[in-house]
Coordinates of C-alpha atoms and ligand atoms in Angstrom, one line a residue:
M178 CA 94.9 133.9 75.7
N179 CA 94.0 136.8 74.3
A180 CA 95.0 138.3 70.9
P181 CA 98.0 140.6 70.8
N182 CA 97.6 144.0 68.9
D183 CA 100.2 143.0 66.1
S184 CA 99.1 139.4 64.7
E185 CA 101.1 138.8 62.3
V186 CA 104.3 140.2 64.1
L187 CA 105.6 135.9 64.7
R188 CA 105.0 133.0 62.1
V189 CA 105.2 129.6 63.7
V190 CA 106.0 126.7 62.1
I191 CA 104.7 123.6 63.6
I192 CA 105.9 120.1 62.5
G193 CA 103.2 117.1 63.0
G194 CA 99.6 117.3 63.5
G195 CA 98.9 114.8 66.8
L196 CA 97.7 116.1 69.9
A197 CA 100.9 118.4 70.8
G198 CA 100.8 119.7 67.3
L199 CA 97.6 120.4 66.9
C200 CA 97.3 122.0 70.8
V201 CA 99.6 124.4 70.2
A202 CA 97.8 125.7 66.5
Q203 CA 94.4 126.1 68.3
G204 CA 96.2 127.8 71.3
L205 CA 98.4 130.3 68.6
S206 CA 95.0 130.4 66.7
R207 CA 93.2 131.8 70.2
A208 CA 96.0 134.4 70.8
G209 CA 95.8 135.7 66.8
I210 CA 98.8 134.7 65.6
A211 CA 100.1 133.2 62.6
F212 CA 100.9 129.4 61.8
D213 CA 101.0 126.8 59.6
L214 CA 101.0 123.1 60.2
Y215 CA 102.8 120.5 58.3
E216 CA 101.5 116.8 58.8
R217 CA 102.9 113.6 57.2
D218 CA 100.0 111.6 56.7
E219 CA 98.0 112.3 53.8
S220 CA 94.5 112.9 55.2
A221 CA 93.9 113.4 59.1
D222 CA 92.3 109.6 58.6
V223 CA 94.3 107.5 57.1
H224 CA 94.5 105.0 59.5
D225 CA 92.7 104.4 62.9
Q226 CA 93.3 107.6 65.7
G227 CA 91.1 105.8 67.4
Y228 CA 92.6 104.5 70.8
R229 CA 91.6 105.8 74.5
I230 CA 94.0 108.3 76.2
G231 CA 93.4 108.8 80.1
I232 CA 92.9 112.9 80.4
N233 CA 94.2 114.3 84.0
T234 CA 94.3 117.7 85.2
D235 CA 97.7 118.6 83.5
G236 CA 96.0 117.6 79.8
A237 CA 92.7 119.1 81.4
R238 CA 94.2 122.3 82.1
A239 CA 96.3 122.4 78.9
L240 CA 92.9 121.8 77.0
Y241 CA 90.9 124.7 78.8
D242 CA 94.1 127.0 78.3
C243 CA 94.3 126.5 74.7
L244 CA 90.4 125.6 73.1
P245 CA 87.8 128.4 72.5
E246 CA 86.0 127.5 75.7
N247 CA 82.9 125.9 73.2
L248 CA 85.3 123.2 71.9
F249 CA 86.2 122.6 75.7
N250 CA 83.4 122.1 76.5
L251 CA 83.0 119.4 73.4
V252 CA 85.6 117.7 74.5
V253 CA 84.4 116.9 78.1
A254 CA 81.3 116.6 76.2
T255 CA 82.8 113.6 74.7
S256 CA 84.8 112.1 77.3
T257 CA 84.0 109.2 78.9
V258 CA 81.6 108.8 82.4
P259 CA 84.2 109.1 85.0
L260 CA 86.0 106.0 86.4
A261 CA 85.8 104.6 89.3
G262 CA 89.0 106.1 89.8
R263 CA 90.7 103.2 91.3
V264 CA 93.4 101.2 89.0
V265 CA 93.0 97.0 90.4
L266 CA 95.3 94.3 89.4
L267 CA 93.4 91.0 89.0
D268 CA 94.8 87.7 89.1
N269 CA 93.6 84.7 86.7
E270 CA 90.6 83.6 88.1
L271 CA 89.8 88.1 87.5
H272 CA 90.1 87.8 91.8
E273 CA 91.4 91.5 93.2
Q274 CA 94.9 91.6 94.6
V275 CA 95.3 94.9 95.1
S276 CA 93.7 98.0 94.5
R277 CA 93.9 101.8 94.8
P278 CA 92.9 105.0 93.8
L279 CA 94.9 106.6 90.3
P280 CA 97.6 108.7 91.2
T281 CA 97.1 112.3 92.6
P282 CA 97.6 114.8 89.5
V283 CA 101.2 115.6 88.9
S284 CA 101.2 119.2 88.9
E285 CA 99.8 121.6 90.8
V286 CA 96.0 121.2 91.1
R287 CA 94.4 124.6 89.9
S288 CA 90.9 124.5 90.3
L289 CA 89.8 124.5 87.0
P290 CA 86.0 126.2 86.8
G291 CA 83.2 124.4 86.2
I292 CA 82.8 121.6 84.2
A293 CA 86.4 121.4 83.5
S294 CA 86.9 120.5 87.7
R295 CA 84.7 116.9 86.4
L296 CA 87.3 116.1 83.5
P297 CA 90.7 115.0 85.5
F298 CA 90.6 110.7 85.2
A299 CA 88.1 110.5 82.5
A300 CA 89.3 109.8 79.3
V301 CA 88.9 111.0 75.6
N302 CA 89.1 108.6 72.2
R303 CA 92.5 110.2 70.3
Q304 CA 90.6 110.4 67.0
T305 CA 88.1 112.7 68.4
L306 CA 90.0 114.6 70.8
R307 CA 92.0 115.3 67.4
E308 CA 89.1 116.3 65.1
I309 CA 87.8 118.7 67.8
L310 CA 91.6 120.2 68.0
M311 CA 91.3 120.0 64.1
H312 CA 88.1 122.0 64.2
K313 CA 89.0 126.0 62.7
V314 CA 92.4 125.6 62.5
R315 CA 92.4 123.0 59.6
G316 CA 92.8 125.9 56.8
R317 CA 96.1 126.1 58.6
V318 CA 96.9 122.1 58.4
H319 CA 98.9 121.0 55.6
F320 CA 99.1 117.1 54.9
G321 CA 100.9 115.2 53.0
K322 CA 104.1 116.8 54.2
T323 CA 107.0 115.1 55.5
F324 CA 109.3 117.2 57.1
T325 CA 112.7 116.4 56.4
R326 CA 115.4 119.1 57.9
F327 CA 115.5 122.4 58.7
E328 CA 118.3 125.6 58.6
H329 CA 118.8 128.8 60.1
E330 CA 118.6 131.5 57.7
R331 CA 120.1 135.4 58.4
D332 CA 116.2 136.1 60.1
C333 CA 114.0 133.3 59.8
I334 CA 114.2 129.0 60.3
R335 CA 113.5 126.6 56.4
A336 CA 111.8 124.1 56.9
Y337 CA 112.0 121.7 54.1
F338 CA 109.7 118.6 53.0
S339 CA 110.5 115.1 51.1
D340 CA 108.1 117.0 48.0
G341 CA 111.1 119.6 48.2
T342 CA 108.8 122.0 49.0
A343 CA 109.9 124.7 52.2
A344 CA 108.0 126.6 54.7
E345 CA 109.6 129.9 56.7
G346 CA 108.9 130.8 59.5
D347 CA 110.5 133.1 62.7
V348 CA 109.7 129.6 65.1
L349 CA 109.9 126.0 64.2
V350 CA 107.8 123.4 66.7
G351 CA 108.9 120.1 66.7
A352 CA 105.7 118.1 67.5
D353 CA 106.4 115.4 65.2
G354 CA 106.3 112.5 67.6
T355 CA 108.3 110.2 69.1
R356 CA 110.7 109.7 66.3
S357 CA 111.1 112.8 65.6
A358 CA 113.5 114.2 62.8
V359 CA 113.3 117.6 64.1
R360 CA 115.0 116.7 67.1
R361 CA 117.3 114.6 65.2
G362 CA 118.7 118.4 63.6
L363 CA 118.3 119.5 66.7
L364 CA 119.7 117.3 69.4
P365 CA 121.9 114.1 67.3
D366 CA 122.6 113.0 70.0
A367 CA 119.8 112.6 71.8
K368 CA 118.9 109.0 72.7
V369 CA 115.3 106.9 73.1
V370 CA 115.5 103.6 74.1
T371 CA 112.8 100.6 72.8
L372 CA 111.3 99.4 76.1
G373 CA 109.4 96.9 74.2
H374 CA 106.4 96.1 72.3
A375 CA 102.8 95.5 73.6
I376 CA 99.8 94.4 71.1
Y377 CA 97.1 96.7 71.3
G378 CA 92.8 95.6 70.8
K379 CA 89.3 97.5 71.1
T380 CA 86.5 95.3 72.0
P381 CA 83.0 96.9 71.4
I382 CA 81.1 97.2 74.2
T383 CA 77.5 96.5 73.6
H384 CA 74.4 95.5 75.5
D385 CA 75.4 91.8 75.3
A386 CA 78.5 92.8 76.1
L387 CA 77.4 94.9 79.0
G388 CA 75.9 91.1 79.9
W389 CA 79.6 89.1 80.2
M390 CA 82.7 91.6 80.4
P391 CA 83.5 91.7 83.9
D392 CA 82.8 94.9 86.1
S393 CA 86.3 95.5 87.4
L394 CA 87.3 96.2 83.7
I395 CA 85.0 98.1 82.5
S396 CA 84.7 100.7 85.5
G397 CA 87.9 101.2 86.7
F398 CA 91.8 100.9 85.0
S399 CA 92.9 97.1 85.4
R400 CA 95.8 95.2 84.7
V401 CA 95.2 91.3 84.8
H402 CA 98.9 89.0 85.7
L403 CA 98.0 85.7 84.2
G404 CA 101.1 84.3 84.8
D405 CA 104.0 83.2 82.0
Q406 CA 104.7 86.8 81.9
V407 CA 101.9 87.6 80.0
A408 CA 99.9 90.5 81.3
L409 CA 97.2 92.4 80.1
G410 CA 95.9 96.0 80.6
A411 CA 92.1 97.0 80.3
G412 CA 90.2 100.3 80.2
A413 CA 87.0 101.3 79.4
F414 CA 86.0 104.2 76.5
R415 CA 82.1 104.9 77.8
K416 CA 80.9 107.8 76.6
R417 CA 78.5 110.6 79.0
H418 CA 77.0 111.7 75.8
E419 CA 76.2 110.9 72.1
F420 CA 78.3 112.9 69.4
E421 CA 76.1 113.9 67.5
S422 CA 74.2 115.7 70.3
A423 CA 77.5 117.1 71.6
A424 CA 78.8 118.4 68.6
A425 CA 75.2 120.2 67.7
K426 CA 75.4 121.6 71.1
Y427 CA 79.0 122.8 71.3
A428 CA 79.8 123.7 67.9
P429 CA 77.4 122.8 64.9
G430 CA 78.9 122.0 62.1
I431 CA 81.9 120.1 63.1
Q432 CA 82.3 116.4 61.7
L433 CA 83.0 113.7 64.2
T434 CA 83.4 110.3 63.3
P435 CA 80.9 107.8 64.8
T436 CA 82.3 106.1 67.8
P437 CA 80.6 102.7 69.6
D438 CA 82.0 102.7 73.1
Y439 CA 84.7 100.2 73.5
L440 CA 86.8 98.5 75.9
M441 CA 90.8 98.9 75.0
W442 CA 93.7 96.4 76.0
T443 CA 97.2 95.3 76.2
L444 CA 98.5 92.6 75.6
R445 CA 101.9 92.4 76.9
G446 CA 103.9 88.8 76.5
P447 CA 106.6 86.3 75.7
H448 CA 106.9 87.0 71.5
V449 CA 105.2 90.2 71.7
D450 CA 108.4 92.2 70.0
K451 CA 109.2 93.4 66.2
S452 CA 108.7 90.6 65.1
L453 CA 104.6 91.4 65.3
Y454 CA 105.6 94.2 62.7
R455 CA 104.6 92.5 59.9
K456 CA 101.0 90.8 61.2
T457 CA 98.5 91.9 59.6
P458 CA 95.7 92.8 62.6
R459 CA 94.1 89.8 61.9
E460 CA 97.2 88.0 62.7
L461 CA 98.0 90.3 65.7
C462 CA 94.3 89.2 67.9
A463 CA 95.0 85.9 66.5
A464 CA 98.7 86.1 68.1
A465 CA 96.3 88.0 71.4
A466 CA 94.5 84.9 71.3
S467 CA 97.1 82.3 71.4
L468 CA 98.0 84.2 74.4
L469 CA 94.8 83.6 76.8
K470 CA 94.8 80.4 76.3
G471 CA 93.8 79.1 79.7
A472 CA 93.2 82.8 80.7
H473 CA 89.6 83.3 82.2
Q474 CA 86.6 83.1 79.0
S475 CA 86.2 86.5 79.8
L476 CA 89.5 87.9 79.0
R477 CA 89.4 84.8 75.5
R478 CA 85.9 86.3 74.9
I479 CA 87.2 90.1 75.1
V480 CA 90.1 89.1 72.3
N481 CA 87.7 86.9 70.5
Q482 CA 85.0 89.6 70.0
A483 CA 87.5 92.4 69.0
E484 CA 87.7 95.0 66.3
T485 CA 90.1 92.8 64.4
D486 CA 90.9 96.0 61.7
A487 CA 91.7 98.5 65.1
T488 CA 94.6 96.1 66.3
F489 CA 97.8 97.2 66.4
L490 CA 101.0 96.8 67.3
V491 CA 102.7 99.2 69.9
E492 CA 106.4 99.8 70.5
L493 CA 107.0 101.2 73.8
R494 CA 110.0 103.8 73.7
R495 CA 111.6 106.0 76.5
A496 CA 113.6 109.1 75.7
E497 CA 117.0 109.7 77.6
A498 CA 117.0 113.5 79.8
V499 CA 118.4 116.5 77.3
T500 CA 119.9 119.2 79.0
S501 CA 119.6 121.5 77.0
W502 CA 120.2 123.2 73.4
S503 CA 121.2 126.6 72.0
S504 CA 119.0 127.5 69.2
L505 CA 116.2 129.9 70.4
S506 CA 114.4 130.0 67.7
I507 CA 113.8 126.2 67.2
T508 CA 111.9 123.9 70.0
L509 CA 110.4 120.5 70.6
V510 CA 106.6 119.5 72.2
G511 CA 105.7 115.9 73.7
D512 CA 107.1 112.9 71.9
A513 CA 109.3 114.3 69.9
I514 CA 111.5 115.7 73.5
H515 CA 110.5 112.9 76.2
T516 CA 108.6 110.1 74.9
M517 CA 107.8 107.7 77.8
S518 CA 106.8 104.6 79.0
P519 CA 103.0 104.1 79.4
G520 CA 103.4 103.2 83.0
R521 CA 101.3 106.4 84.3
G522 CA 99.3 107.4 81.3
E523 CA 101.2 110.7 81.6
G524 CA 102.6 110.7 77.9
A525 CA 99.9 112.9 76.2
N526 CA 99.1 115.0 78.9
I527 CA 102.2 116.7 79.1
A528 CA 102.4 116.9 76.0
L529 CA 99.3 119.0 76.2
R530 CA 101.1 120.6 79.4
D531 CA 104.0 121.6 77.2
A532 CA 101.9 122.9 74.0
A533 CA 99.7 125.1 76.6
L534 CA 103.1 126.7 78.4
L535 CA 104.6 127.2 75.0
C536 CA 101.6 128.8 73.7
R537 CA 101.4 131.2 77.1
K538 CA 105.1 131.8 76.9
L539 CA 105.0 133.1 73.4
V540 CA 101.7 135.3 74.1
D541 CA 103.4 137.1 77.2
A542 CA 106.1 137.5 75.1
M543 CA 104.0 139.5 72.0
H544 CA 101.9 141.4 74.8
A545 CA 104.7 142.6 76.4
G546 CA 106.1 143.7 72.8
K547 CA 109.2 141.4 74.1
A548 CA 111.1 138.8 71.6
H549 CA 110.3 135.1 71.3
E550 CA 114.0 133.7 72.0
P551 CA 113.7 134.4 76.2
A552 CA 110.3 133.1 76.4
M553 CA 111.4 129.9 73.9
S554 CA 114.5 129.8 76.6
E555 CA 112.0 129.9 79.8
Y556 CA 109.7 127.2 77.9
Q557 CA 112.5 124.9 77.5
T558 CA 113.8 125.2 80.8
E559 CA 110.8 124.3 82.5
M560 CA 109.0 121.8 79.3
L561 CA 112.3 119.9 80.5
A562 CA 112.3 119.7 84.0
Y563 CA 109.1 118.6 84.2
G564 CA 109.0 116.8 81.0
F565 CA 111.8 114.4 82.2
E566 CA 110.5 113.7 85.7
A567 CA 107.6 112.3 84.1
V568 CA 109.6 109.9 82.2
A569 CA 111.2 109.4 85.3
R570 CA 108.2 108.8 87.5
S571 CA 106.7 106.8 84.7
R572 CA 109.4 104.1 85.6
R573 CA 109.9 104.8 89.2
S574 CA 106.2 104.5 89.9
P575 CA 103.9 103.2 87.2
F576 CA 100.1 102.0 88.4
F577 CA 101.8 98.9 88.1
K578 CA 105.9 97.2 88.4
G579 CA 106.4 95.5 84.8
I580 CA 104.6 98.5 83.1
G581 CA 107.5 101.0 83.6
H582 CA 110.8 100.7 82.9
Ligands
LIG33 C1 97.9 102.7 72.6 C2 98.5 103.8 73.6 C3 97.6 104.6 74.2 C4 97.8 105.6 75.2 N1 97.5 105.7 76.1 C5 97.6 107.3 77.1 C6 96.9 107.9 78.2 O1 96.1 107.4 78.4 N2 97.3 109.3 78.7 C7 98.6 109.5 78.0 O2 99.1 110.8 78.5 N3 99.4 108.9 77.4 C8 99.0 107.9 76.2 N4 99.6 107.1 75.1 C9 100.6 108.5 74.5 C10 100.2 108.9 74.4 O3 99.7 108.9 72.9 C11 101.6 110.2 73.2 O4 102.4 110.5 74.5 C12 100.8 111.5 72.6 O5 99.9 111.3 71.9 C13 102.0 112.7 72.1 O6 101.7 113.3 71.3 P1 102.1 114.0 70.0 O7 102.0 114.8 69.7 O8 103.5 114.4 71.2 O9 103.0 112.9 69.3 P2 101.6 111.8 68.2 O10 100.4 111.7 69.0 O11 103.2 110.6 67.8 O12 102.2 113.0 67.1 C14 103.3 113.2 66.4 C15 102.5 113.4 64.5 O13 103.7 114.5 63.6 C16 103.4 113.4 62.7 N5 104.9 113.4 62.2 C17 105.3 112.3 62.6 N6 106.2 113.0 61.7 C18 106.7 113.5 60.8 C19 107.4 114.9 59.8 N7 108.2 113.9 59.7 N8 107.0 115.1 59.2 C20 105.5 115.7 59.7 N9 104.8 115.4 60.3 C21 105.7 113.8 61.1 C22 102.9 112.0 63.1 O14 102.0 111.5 61.9 C23 101.8 112.5 64.3 O15 100.5 112.9 63.4 C24 99.1 106.6 74.4 C25 99.8 106.0 73.9 C26 100.1 104.6 72.8 C27 100.3 104.0 71.7

């Protein structure tokens, strides 16, 4: 995406600084379009943002389109060593029951040049990706700003925040996640259903752990069925390169939080529900350990050696399909519109795809000297089609039955 001639024509207000919102910011910044991003958190590191996100071709392509080359290369350099490319179902004794290749990427696969072709089906650490996406746009990111509502003015959209301030733009982008306040204002009847809950944890992959952690858990993406409706999913985050050397090579000056390699695990089972919301991370770890009583000793050890403070409860949610909306100055990206079950690991990838598509439509309109409304309409139509197809796919054909709903 190249900079248009008149860079100040369009002003974009982005609500939410997760992956989708920051990727929009990068794409607009690269094209020279003016934007401000408003995030409710007080700072970028207010809580642990460091979980593992599998990146498929959609996500890789979107990052490639939106980021300057050095930052894209830094994403690749800080991603995991590629997985074995298989999803494996294991029984209680960790014997392989079923294994199959990771599914074919969901959208048209256009070959990505050079290093990018090696990214699909690797994984990134969300906090690291977020830190990279924040680089060079941080000056336009306003923390501690909780969006509450918008109003259509005669020639702009005004966004209001809980601290009494407001921001104006020609375009408002809701990138505020699964409980989106922008969606509530735009589509008050849109429904999001809760599918269940899971305990999420991380266990450091130390030199010692490599000696006892089952290889099947760290080399691919696995799910262990433990009976009594207890199931554990696992995947490793093992860096290709040390962050410090990668940062020095591709973006000197960027601060990346040091992140030891880890095995992420999710645990579902009886009583893993909203009653656990009040539990501390230590109590969640204890609840996970009690679900694994009687399980293979390696699994118990994984939970016993987890980084306690990094344990949290995840609510799994799914949006019901939305057909369209009429305002062409307000739009939604990512979980704000099509939150989905993690059954195929597509939520973040589709969120990044939205960001890239929206930026491309807006930039093309600017270059053609056209108004933004038709571009927003095209974005809306395309995004709703592939976004809700991904929601349906996450239910219809998850990696394993029982994850999607
Ligand atoms: C444990 C876990 C593992 C996952 N693994 C994968 C995976 O492997 N692959 C994959 O594709 N997807 C995965 N996902 C899903 C993925 O994380 C989400 O789909 C993705 O992060 C959505 O990005 P987003 O930017 O739309 O929303 P979010 O990341 O939720 O960002 C929304 C942002 O908006 C801010 N915000 C919210 N409300 C307001 C407000 N009123 N005002 C201002 N700011 C606001 C929030 O603080 C947040 O920063 C996983 C999710 C979880 C929880």
